[in-house]
Coordinates of C-alpha atoms in Angstrom, one line a residue:
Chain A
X1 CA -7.3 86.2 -129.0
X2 CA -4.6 87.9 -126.8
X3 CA -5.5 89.2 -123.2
X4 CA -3.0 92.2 -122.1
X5 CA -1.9 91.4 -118.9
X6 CA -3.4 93.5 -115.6
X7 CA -0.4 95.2 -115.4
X8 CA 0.4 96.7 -118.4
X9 CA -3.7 97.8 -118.6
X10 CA -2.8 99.9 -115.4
X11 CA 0.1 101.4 -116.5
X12 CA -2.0 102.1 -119.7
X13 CA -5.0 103.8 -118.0
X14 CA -2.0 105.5 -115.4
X15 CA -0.1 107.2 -118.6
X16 CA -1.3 106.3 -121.5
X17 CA 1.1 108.5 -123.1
X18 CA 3.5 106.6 -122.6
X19 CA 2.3 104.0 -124.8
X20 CA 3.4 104.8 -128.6
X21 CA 1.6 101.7 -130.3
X22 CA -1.1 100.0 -129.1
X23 CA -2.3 96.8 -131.3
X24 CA -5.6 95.2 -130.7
X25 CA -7.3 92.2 -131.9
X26 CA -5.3 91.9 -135.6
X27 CA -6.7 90.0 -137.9
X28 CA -4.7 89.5 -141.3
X29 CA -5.1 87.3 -144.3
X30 CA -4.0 86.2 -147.7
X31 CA -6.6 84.8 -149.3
X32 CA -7.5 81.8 -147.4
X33 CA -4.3 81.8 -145.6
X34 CA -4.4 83.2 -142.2
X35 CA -1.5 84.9 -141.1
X36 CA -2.1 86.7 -138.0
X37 CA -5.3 85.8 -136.1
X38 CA -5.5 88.2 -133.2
X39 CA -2.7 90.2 -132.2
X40 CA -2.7 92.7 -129.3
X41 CA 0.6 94.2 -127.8
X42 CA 1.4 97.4 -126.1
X43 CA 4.9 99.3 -127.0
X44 CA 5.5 101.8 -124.5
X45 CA 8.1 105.0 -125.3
X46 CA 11.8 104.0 -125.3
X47 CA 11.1 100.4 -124.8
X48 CA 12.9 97.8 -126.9
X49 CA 10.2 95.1 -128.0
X50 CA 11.6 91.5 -129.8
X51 CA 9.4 89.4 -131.1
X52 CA 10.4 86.2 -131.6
X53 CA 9.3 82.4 -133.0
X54 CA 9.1 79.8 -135.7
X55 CA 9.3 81.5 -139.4
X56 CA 6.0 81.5 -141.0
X57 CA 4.5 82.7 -137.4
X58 CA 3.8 86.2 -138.9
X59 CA 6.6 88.5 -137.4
X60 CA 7.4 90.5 -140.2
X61 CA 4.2 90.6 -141.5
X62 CA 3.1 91.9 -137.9
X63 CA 5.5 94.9 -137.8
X64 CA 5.2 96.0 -141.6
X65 CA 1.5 96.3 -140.4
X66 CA 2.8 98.9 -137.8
X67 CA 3.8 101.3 -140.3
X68 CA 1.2 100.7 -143.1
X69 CA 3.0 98.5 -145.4
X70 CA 0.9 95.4 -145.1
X71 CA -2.8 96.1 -144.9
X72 CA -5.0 94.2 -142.2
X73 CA -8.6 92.7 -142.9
X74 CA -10.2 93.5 -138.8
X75 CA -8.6 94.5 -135.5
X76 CA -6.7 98.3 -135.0
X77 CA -3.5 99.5 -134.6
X78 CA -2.7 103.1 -133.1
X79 CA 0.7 104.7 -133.6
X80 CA 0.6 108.0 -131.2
X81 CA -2.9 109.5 -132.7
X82 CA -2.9 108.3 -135.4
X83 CA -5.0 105.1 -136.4
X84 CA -2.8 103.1 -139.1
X85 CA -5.6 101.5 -140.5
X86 CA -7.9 104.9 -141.1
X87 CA -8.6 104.7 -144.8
X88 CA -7.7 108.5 -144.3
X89 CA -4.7 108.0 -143.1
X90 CA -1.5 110.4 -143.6
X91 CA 0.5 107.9 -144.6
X92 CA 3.6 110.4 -145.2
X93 CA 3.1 111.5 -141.0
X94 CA 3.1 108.2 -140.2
X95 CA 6.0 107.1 -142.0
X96 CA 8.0 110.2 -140.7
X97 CA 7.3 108.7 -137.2
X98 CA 8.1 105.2 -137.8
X99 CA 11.2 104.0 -139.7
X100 CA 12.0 100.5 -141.0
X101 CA 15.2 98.4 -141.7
X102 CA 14.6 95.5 -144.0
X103 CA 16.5 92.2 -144.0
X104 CA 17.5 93.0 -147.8
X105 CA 19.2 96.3 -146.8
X106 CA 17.0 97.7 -150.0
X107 CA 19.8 100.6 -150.7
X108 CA 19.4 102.9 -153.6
X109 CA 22.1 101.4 -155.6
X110 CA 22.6 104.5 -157.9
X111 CA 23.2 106.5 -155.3
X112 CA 26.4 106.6 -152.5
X113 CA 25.9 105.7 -148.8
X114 CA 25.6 110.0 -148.0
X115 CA 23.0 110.1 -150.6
X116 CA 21.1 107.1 -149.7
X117 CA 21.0 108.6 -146.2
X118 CA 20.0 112.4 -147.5
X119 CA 17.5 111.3 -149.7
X120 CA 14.1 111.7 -147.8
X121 CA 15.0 114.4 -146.1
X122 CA 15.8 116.6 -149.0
X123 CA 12.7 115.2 -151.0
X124 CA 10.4 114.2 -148.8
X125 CA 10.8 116.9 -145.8
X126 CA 12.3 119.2 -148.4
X127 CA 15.2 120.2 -145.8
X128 CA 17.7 122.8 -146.5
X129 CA 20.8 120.9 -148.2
X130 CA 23.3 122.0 -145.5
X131 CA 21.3 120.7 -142.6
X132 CA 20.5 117.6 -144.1
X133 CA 24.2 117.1 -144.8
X134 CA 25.3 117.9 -141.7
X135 CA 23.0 115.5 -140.0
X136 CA 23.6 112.7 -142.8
X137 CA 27.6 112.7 -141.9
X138 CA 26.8 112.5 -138.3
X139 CA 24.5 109.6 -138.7
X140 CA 27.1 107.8 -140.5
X141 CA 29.4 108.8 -138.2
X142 CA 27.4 107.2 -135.5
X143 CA 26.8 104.2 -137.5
X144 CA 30.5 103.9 -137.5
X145 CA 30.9 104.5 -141.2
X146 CA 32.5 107.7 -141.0
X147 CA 34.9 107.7 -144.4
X148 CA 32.4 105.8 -146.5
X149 CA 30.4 108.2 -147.7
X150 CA 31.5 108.3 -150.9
X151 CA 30.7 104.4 -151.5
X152 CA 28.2 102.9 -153.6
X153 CA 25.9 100.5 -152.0
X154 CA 27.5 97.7 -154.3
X155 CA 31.1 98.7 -152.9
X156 CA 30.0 98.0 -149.5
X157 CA 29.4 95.0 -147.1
X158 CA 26.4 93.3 -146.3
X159 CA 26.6 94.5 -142.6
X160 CA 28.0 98.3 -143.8
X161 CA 25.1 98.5 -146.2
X162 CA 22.4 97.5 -143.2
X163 CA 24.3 100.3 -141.3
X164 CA 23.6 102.8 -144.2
X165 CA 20.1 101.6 -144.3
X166 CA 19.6 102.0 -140.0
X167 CA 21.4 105.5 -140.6
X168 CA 18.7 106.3 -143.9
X169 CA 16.2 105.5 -141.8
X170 CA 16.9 107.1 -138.8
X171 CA 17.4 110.8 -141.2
X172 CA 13.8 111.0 -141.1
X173 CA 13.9 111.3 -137.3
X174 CA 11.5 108.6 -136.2
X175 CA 9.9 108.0 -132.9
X176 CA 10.1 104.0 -133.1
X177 CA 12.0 101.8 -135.1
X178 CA 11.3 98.5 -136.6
X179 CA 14.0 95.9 -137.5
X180 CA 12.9 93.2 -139.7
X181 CA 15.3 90.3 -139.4
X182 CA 18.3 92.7 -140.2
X183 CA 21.1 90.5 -139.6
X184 CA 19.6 87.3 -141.4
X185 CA 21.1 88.2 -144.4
X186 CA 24.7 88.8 -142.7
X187 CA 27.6 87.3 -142.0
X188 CA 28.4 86.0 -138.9
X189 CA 31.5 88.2 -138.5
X190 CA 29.0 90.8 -139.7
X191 CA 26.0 90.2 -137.2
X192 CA 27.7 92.0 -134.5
X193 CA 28.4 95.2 -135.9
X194 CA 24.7 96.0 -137.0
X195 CA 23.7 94.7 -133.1
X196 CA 25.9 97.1 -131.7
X197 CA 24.6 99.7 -133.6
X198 CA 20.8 98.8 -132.7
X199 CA 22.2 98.4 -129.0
X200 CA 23.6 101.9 -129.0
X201 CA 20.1 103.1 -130.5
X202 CA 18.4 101.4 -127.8
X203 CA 20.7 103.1 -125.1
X204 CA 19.8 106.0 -126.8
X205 CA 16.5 106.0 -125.8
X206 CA 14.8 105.1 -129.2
X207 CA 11.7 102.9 -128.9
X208 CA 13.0 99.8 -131.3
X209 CA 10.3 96.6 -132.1
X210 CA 13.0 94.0 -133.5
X211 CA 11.9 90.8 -135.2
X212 CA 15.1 88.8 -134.9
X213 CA 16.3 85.5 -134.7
X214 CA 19.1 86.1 -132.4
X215 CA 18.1 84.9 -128.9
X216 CA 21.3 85.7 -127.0
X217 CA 20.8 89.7 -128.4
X218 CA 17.0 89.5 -127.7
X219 CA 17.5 88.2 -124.0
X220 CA 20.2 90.8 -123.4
X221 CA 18.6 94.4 -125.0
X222 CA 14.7 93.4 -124.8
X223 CA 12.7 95.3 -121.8
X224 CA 10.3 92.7 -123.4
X225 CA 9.5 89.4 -125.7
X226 CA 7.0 88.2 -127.7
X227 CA 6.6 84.1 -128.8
X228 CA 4.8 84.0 -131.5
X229 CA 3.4 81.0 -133.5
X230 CA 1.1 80.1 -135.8
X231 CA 0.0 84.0 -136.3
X232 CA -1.1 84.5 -132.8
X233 CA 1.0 85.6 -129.4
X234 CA 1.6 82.6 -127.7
X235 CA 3.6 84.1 -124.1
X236 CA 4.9 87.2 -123.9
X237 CA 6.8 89.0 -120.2
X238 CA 10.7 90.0 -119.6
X239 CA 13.2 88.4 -121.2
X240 CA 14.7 86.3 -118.1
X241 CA 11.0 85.2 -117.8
X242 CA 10.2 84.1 -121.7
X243 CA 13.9 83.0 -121.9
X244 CA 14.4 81.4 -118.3
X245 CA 11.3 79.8 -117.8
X246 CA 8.9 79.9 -120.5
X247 CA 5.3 78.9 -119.7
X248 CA 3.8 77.3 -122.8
X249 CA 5.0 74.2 -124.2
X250 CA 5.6 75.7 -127.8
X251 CA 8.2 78.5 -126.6
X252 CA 10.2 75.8 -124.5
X253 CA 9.9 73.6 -127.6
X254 CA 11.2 76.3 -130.0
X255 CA 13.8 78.0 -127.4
X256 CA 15.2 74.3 -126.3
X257 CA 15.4 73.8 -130.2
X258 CA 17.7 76.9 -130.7
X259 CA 19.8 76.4 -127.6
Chain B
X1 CA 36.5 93.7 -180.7
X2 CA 37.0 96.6 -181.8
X3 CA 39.4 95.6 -184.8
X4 CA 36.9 93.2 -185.8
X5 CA 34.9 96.0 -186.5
X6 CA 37.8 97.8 -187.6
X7 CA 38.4 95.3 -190.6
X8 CA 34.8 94.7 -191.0
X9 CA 34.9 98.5 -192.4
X10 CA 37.8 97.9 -194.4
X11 CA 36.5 94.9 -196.5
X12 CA 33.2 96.8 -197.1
X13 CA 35.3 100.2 -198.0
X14 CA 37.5 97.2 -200.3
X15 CA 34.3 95.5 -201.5
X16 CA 32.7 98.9 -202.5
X17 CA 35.8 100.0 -204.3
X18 CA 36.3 96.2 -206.1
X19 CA 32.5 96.0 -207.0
X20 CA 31.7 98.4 -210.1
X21 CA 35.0 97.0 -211.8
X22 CA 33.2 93.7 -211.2
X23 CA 30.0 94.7 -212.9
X24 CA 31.5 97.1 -215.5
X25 CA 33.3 93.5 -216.7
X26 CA 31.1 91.0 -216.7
X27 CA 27.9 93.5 -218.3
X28 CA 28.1 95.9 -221.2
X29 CA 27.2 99.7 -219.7
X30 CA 28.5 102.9 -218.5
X31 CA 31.2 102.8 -215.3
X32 CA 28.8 102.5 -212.4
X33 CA 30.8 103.8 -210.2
X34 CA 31.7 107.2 -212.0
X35 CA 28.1 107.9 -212.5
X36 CA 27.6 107.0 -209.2
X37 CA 30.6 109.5 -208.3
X38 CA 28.2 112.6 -210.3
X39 CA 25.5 111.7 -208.2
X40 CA 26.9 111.4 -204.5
X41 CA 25.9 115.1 -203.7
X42 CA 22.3 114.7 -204.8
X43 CA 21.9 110.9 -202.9
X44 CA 23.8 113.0 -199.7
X45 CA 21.4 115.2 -200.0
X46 CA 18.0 113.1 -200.0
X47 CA 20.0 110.9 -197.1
X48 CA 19.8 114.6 -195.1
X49 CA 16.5 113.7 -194.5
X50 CA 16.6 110.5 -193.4
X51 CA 18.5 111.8 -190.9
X52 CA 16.7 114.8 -190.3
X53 CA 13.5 112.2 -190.1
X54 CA 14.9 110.0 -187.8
X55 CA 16.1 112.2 -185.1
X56 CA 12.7 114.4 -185.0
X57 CA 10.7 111.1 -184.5
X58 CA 13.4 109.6 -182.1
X59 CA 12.4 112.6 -179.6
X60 CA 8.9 112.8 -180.5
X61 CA 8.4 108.9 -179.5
X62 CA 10.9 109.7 -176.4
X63 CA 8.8 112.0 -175.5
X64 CA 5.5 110.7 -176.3
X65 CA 6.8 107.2 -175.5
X66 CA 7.8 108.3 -172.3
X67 CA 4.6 109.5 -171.3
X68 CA 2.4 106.8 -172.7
X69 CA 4.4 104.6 -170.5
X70 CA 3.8 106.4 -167.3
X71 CA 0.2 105.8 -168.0
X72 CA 0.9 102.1 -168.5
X73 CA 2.1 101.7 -165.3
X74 CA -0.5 104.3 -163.2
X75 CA -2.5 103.4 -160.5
X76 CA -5.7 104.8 -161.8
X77 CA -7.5 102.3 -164.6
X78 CA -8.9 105.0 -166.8
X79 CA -4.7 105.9 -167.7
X80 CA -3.3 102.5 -167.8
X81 CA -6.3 100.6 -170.1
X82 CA -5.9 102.8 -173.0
X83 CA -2.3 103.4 -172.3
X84 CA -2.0 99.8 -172.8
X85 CA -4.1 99.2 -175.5
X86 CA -2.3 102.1 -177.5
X87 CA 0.7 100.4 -176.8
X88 CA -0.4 96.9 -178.1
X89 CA -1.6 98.0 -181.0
X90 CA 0.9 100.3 -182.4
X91 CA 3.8 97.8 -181.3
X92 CA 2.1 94.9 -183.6
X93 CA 1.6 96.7 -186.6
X94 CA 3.6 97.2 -189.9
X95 CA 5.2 100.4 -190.6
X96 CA 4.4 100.9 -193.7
X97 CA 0.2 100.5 -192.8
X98 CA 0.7 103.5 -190.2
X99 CA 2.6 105.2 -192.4
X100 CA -0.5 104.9 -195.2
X101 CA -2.7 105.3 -192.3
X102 CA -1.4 108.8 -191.4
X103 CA -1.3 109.8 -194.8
X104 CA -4.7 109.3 -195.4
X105 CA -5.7 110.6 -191.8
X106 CA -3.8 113.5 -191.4
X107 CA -5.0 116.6 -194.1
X108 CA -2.1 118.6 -196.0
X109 CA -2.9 122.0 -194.6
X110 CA -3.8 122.9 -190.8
X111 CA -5.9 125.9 -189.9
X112 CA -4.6 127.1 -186.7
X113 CA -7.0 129.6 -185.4
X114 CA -4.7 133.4 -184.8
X115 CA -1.7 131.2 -185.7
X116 CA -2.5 131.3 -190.1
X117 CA -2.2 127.9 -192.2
X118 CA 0.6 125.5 -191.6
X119 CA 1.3 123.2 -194.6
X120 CA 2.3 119.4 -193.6
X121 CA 4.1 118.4 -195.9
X122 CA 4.6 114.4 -196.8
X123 CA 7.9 114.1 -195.4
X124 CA 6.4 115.6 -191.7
X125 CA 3.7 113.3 -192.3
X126 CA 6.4 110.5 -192.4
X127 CA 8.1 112.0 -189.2
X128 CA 4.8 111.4 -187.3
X129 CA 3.5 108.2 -188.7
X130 CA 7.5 106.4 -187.9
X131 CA 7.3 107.8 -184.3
X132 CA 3.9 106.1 -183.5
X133 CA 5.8 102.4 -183.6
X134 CA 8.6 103.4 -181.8
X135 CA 6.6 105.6 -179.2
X136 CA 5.0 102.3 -178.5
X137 CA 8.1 100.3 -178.5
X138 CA 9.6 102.9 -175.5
X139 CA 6.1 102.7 -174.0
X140 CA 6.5 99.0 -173.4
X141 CA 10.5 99.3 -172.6
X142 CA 9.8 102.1 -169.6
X143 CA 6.9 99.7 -168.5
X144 CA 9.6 96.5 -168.9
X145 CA 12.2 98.6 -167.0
X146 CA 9.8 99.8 -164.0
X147 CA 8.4 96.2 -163.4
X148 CA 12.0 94.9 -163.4
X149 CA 13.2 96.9 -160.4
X150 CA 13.1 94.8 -157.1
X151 CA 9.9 95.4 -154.9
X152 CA 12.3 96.1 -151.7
X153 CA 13.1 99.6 -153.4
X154 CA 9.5 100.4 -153.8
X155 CA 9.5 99.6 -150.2
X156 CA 12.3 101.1 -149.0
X157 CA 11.2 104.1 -150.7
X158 CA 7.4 103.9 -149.5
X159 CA 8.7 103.8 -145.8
X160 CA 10.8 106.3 -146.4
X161 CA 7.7 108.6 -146.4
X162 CA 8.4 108.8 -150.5
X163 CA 4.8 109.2 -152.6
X164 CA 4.3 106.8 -155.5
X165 CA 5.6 109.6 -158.2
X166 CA 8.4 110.9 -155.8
X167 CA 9.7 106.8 -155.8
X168 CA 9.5 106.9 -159.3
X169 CA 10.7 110.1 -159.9
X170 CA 13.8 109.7 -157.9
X171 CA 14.3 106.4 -157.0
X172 CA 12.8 103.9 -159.6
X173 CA 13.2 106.0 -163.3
X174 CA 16.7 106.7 -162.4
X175 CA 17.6 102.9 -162.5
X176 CA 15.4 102.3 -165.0
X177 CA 18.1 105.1 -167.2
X178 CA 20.8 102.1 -167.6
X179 CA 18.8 99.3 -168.8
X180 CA 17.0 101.1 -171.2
X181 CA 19.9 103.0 -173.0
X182 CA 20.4 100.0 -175.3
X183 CA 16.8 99.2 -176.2
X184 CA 16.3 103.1 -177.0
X185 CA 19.7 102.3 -179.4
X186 CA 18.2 99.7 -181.1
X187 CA 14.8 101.2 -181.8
X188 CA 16.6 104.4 -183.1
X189 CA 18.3 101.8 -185.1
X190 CA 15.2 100.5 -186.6
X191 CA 13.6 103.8 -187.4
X192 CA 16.8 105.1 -189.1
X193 CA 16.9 101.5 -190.9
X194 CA 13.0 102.1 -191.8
X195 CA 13.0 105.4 -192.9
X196 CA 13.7 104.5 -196.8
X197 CA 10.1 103.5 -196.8
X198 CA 8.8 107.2 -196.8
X199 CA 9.6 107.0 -200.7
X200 CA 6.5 105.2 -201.2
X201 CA 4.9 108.2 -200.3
X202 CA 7.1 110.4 -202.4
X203 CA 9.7 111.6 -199.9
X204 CA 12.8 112.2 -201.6
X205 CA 14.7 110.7 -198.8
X206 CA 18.4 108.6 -199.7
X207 CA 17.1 105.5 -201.4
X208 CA 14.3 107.4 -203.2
X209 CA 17.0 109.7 -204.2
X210 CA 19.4 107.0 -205.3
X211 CA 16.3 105.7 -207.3
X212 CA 15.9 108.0 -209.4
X213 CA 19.4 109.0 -210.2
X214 CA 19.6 105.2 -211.7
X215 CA 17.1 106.2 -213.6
X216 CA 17.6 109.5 -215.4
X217 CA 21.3 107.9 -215.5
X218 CA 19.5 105.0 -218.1
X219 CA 18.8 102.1 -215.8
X220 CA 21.9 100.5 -216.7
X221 CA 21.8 97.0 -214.3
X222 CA 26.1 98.0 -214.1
X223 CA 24.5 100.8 -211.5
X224 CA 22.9 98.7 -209.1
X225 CA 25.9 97.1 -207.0
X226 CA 27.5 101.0 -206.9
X227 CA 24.5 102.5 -205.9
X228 CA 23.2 100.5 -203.4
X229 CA 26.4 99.8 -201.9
X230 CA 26.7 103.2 -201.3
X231 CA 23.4 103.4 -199.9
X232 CA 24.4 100.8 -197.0
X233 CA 27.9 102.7 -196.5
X234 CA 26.0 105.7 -195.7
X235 CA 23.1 104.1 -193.5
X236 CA 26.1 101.9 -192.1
X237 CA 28.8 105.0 -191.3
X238 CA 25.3 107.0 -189.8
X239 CA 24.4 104.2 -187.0
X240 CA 27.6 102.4 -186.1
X241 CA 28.5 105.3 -184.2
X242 CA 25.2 106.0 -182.5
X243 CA 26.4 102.3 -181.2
X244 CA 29.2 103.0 -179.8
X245 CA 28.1 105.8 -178.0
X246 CA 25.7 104.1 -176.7
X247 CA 27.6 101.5 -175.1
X248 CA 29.7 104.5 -173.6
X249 CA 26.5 105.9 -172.0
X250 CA 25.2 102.7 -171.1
X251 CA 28.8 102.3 -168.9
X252 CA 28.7 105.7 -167.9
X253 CA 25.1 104.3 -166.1
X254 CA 26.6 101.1 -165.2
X255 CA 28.6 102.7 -161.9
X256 CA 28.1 100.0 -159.6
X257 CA 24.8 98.2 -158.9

């Protein structure tokens, strides 16, 4: 079971608006197979939260939790007011709030990079057409895909289409982001074009929870880490701390692996 | 390719023309193929309704087929256990025993109450009892298509604040369109292909047509090759092209992805 540090409960208790999601005690299971046993993190507003660790540890199961894609068997999770796993839950709110890039892009293939991104808008928010295109070329714009918005997912690369799918995603407006492993599937020349683009989102003030497996890019955009292993939160602080002198034998084992 | 098919139409056109000398030679009996030539307008004329019969139980099953699979693949039990039993059972049976069955089952005259008497005649009968098969058949394609579509779009939509019959509705169905196309084709082909069989019931549909013109024309066995040679020309001219146009939609559908 994972203890929050004192001084993250103070800052709770001293503006606990400022928090955005709050996990406690998550408990999630496959059958027999334990995945995560006992989770509890705090992601304040505008932070930028990595979690990192061996694969298998539970990451991406822990954030598709966050926005109700993975159901959990005990423990809660609270995204602003609501409680994600409220068998009344307004799933449709909650999804407006949080947005998620996948490692498989997951495009619409029969439909270009513009309409991919004004999708949801015009049939989930039901947004006038004009508005929503207006906002759809800007988004591509600021993904840096300005003059591809004629282009079929198929017609594009792996790192264009993860752009397209962070600009999709971020049509709906969301509060927080969540990046499963988005560059895994890339190219190395590739990799760098989709961090810059979730670097200049952080900039921007958006609250992003990235499960990644690039170190270097989690030590230099994270306000803070998370090791994870074996489905619970082995250490977690600032990146110079996790990164420069981790505590726990199993985050120096893993990080002196990588380096 | 498409000269293949080109000279597969000539040595049927050359084998149709070549054939009735053939039999007029080696059996004593009237020209087949100039008795044949007298009856063209009246086969033409039964093959009308084959035509007629296979496009109004095309869009019935399309329609009903459509539906029946959207039940198949609901959410809530109480749709998707008899959807699928429907399905299963109307797939794995033989025309011809719907076809009796709906005879039997469905009466000649309707009483609509403020509407007056409609009359079903056999040959609506037959309309009816053909689309149950292939209703089934586009049933089980739509459920084939929807289960083939990756998960991650499911996803993708679901997080994209979609609800289950907004993903489907604009997300899933639409790339379910493409791979479908030429299943739809070859079931159409089936029912046209099938249709002959309402002339057990009496339907005086093309080959019912052609039988008894061989008939009143005096059996002769010099009639056989003609007649049913121009039976398959006529079936064959009717569903090539429904082929061909399908493979144009089907690319039409195929724009990336």
């Amino acid at each position: 079971m994972q203890s929050i540090p004192d001084n993250s409960a103070v800052s709770l208790a001293a503006s606990p608006s400022m928090v955005t999601v709050s996990i406690r005690d998550l408990h999630l299971s496959y059958g027999k197979l334990e995945v995560i046993k006992g989770v509890s993190l705090d992601i304040r507003r505008g932070e930028v939260v990595c979690i990192i660790g061996p694969s298998g540890s539970g990451k991406s199961t822990l954030i598709r939790c966050i926005n109700g894609l993975t159901p959990f068997q005990s423990g809660s999770i609270t995204v602003g007011d609501q409680q994600v796993g409220d068998a009344k839950l307004d799933k449709i709110r909650l999804r407006r709030k949080v947005g998620i890039v996948f490692q498989q892009y997951n495009l619409f293939p029969h439909k270009t990079a513009l309409q991919n991104v004004m999708m949801a808008p015009l049939k989930v928010l039901k947004e006038p057409r004009a508005e929503v295109e207006r906002r759809a070329r800007e988004l591509l714009a600021k993904v840096r895909l300005a003059g591809k918005e004629d282009s079929f997912p198929g017609e594009l690369s792996g790192g264009q289409q993860q752009r397209v799918a962070i600009a999709r995603s971020l049509a709906m407006r969301p509060e927080i982001m969540l990046f499963d492993e988005v560059t895994a599937a890339l190219d190395p020349e590739t990799v760098q074009e989709v961090l810059l683009t979730i670097r200049e989102l952080a900039e921007d003030g958006m609250t992003c929870v990235l499960v990644t497996h690039e170190m270097a890019f989690a030590r230099e955009v994270a306000d803070h880490v998370y090791f994870t292993d074996g489905g619970k939160i082995v250490e977690h602080g600032p990146p110079e701390e996790i990164f420069g002198s981790p505590q726990d034998e199993r985050t120096q084992r893993f990080l002196s692996r990588l380096l | 390719m498409k000269s293949f098919a080109r000279s597969g139409v000539l040595g049927l056109v050359c084998a149709f023309i070549a054939a009735p000398a053939y039999a007029a030679d080696v059996s004593t009996g009237p020209c087949g193929f100039c008795v044949l030539w007298d009856w063209i307008p009246f086969i033409l004329n039964g093959f009308a309704l084959n035509v007629v019969i296979s496009i109004l139980a095309m869009m019935l099953a399309l329609v009903l087929g459509i539906g029946l699979g959207l039940m198949q693949i609901s959410e809530s039990k109480l749709a998707s256990v008899p959807a699928r039993f429907v399905t299963q059972l109307l797939r794995n049976a033989p025309w011809i025993v719907i076809l009796f069955m709906i005879m039997s089952l469905i009466p000649y005259r309707i009483e609509v109450q403020g509407w007056g008497n409609f009359i079903l005649s056999d040959w609506i009968k037959a309309t009816f009892a053909f689309s149950l098969p292939v209703m089934a058949n586009v049933s089980e394609i739509l459920r084939g298509a929807v289960a083939s579509v990756p998960k991650g779009q499911w996803e993708s939509a679901e997080s994209l604040a979609f609800s289950r019959g907004q993903s489907l509705r604009w997300i899933i169905l639409p790339q379910c369109v493409k791979q479908m196309i030429p299943h739809l084709m070859n079931w159409f082909a089936l029912l046209v292909l099938a249709t002959p069989l309402a002339s057990i019931i009496g339907v005086r549909e093309a080959v019912g047509s052609a039988q008894a013109a061989m008939e009143s024309a005096g059996s002769s066995p010099t009639l056989l090759i003609p007649f049913y040679f121009f039976l398959m020309m006529i079936f064959f001219i009717f569903i090539y092209p429904v082929a061909i146009w399908s493979r144009r939609l089907e690319r039409n559908y195929a724009i990336n992805s």
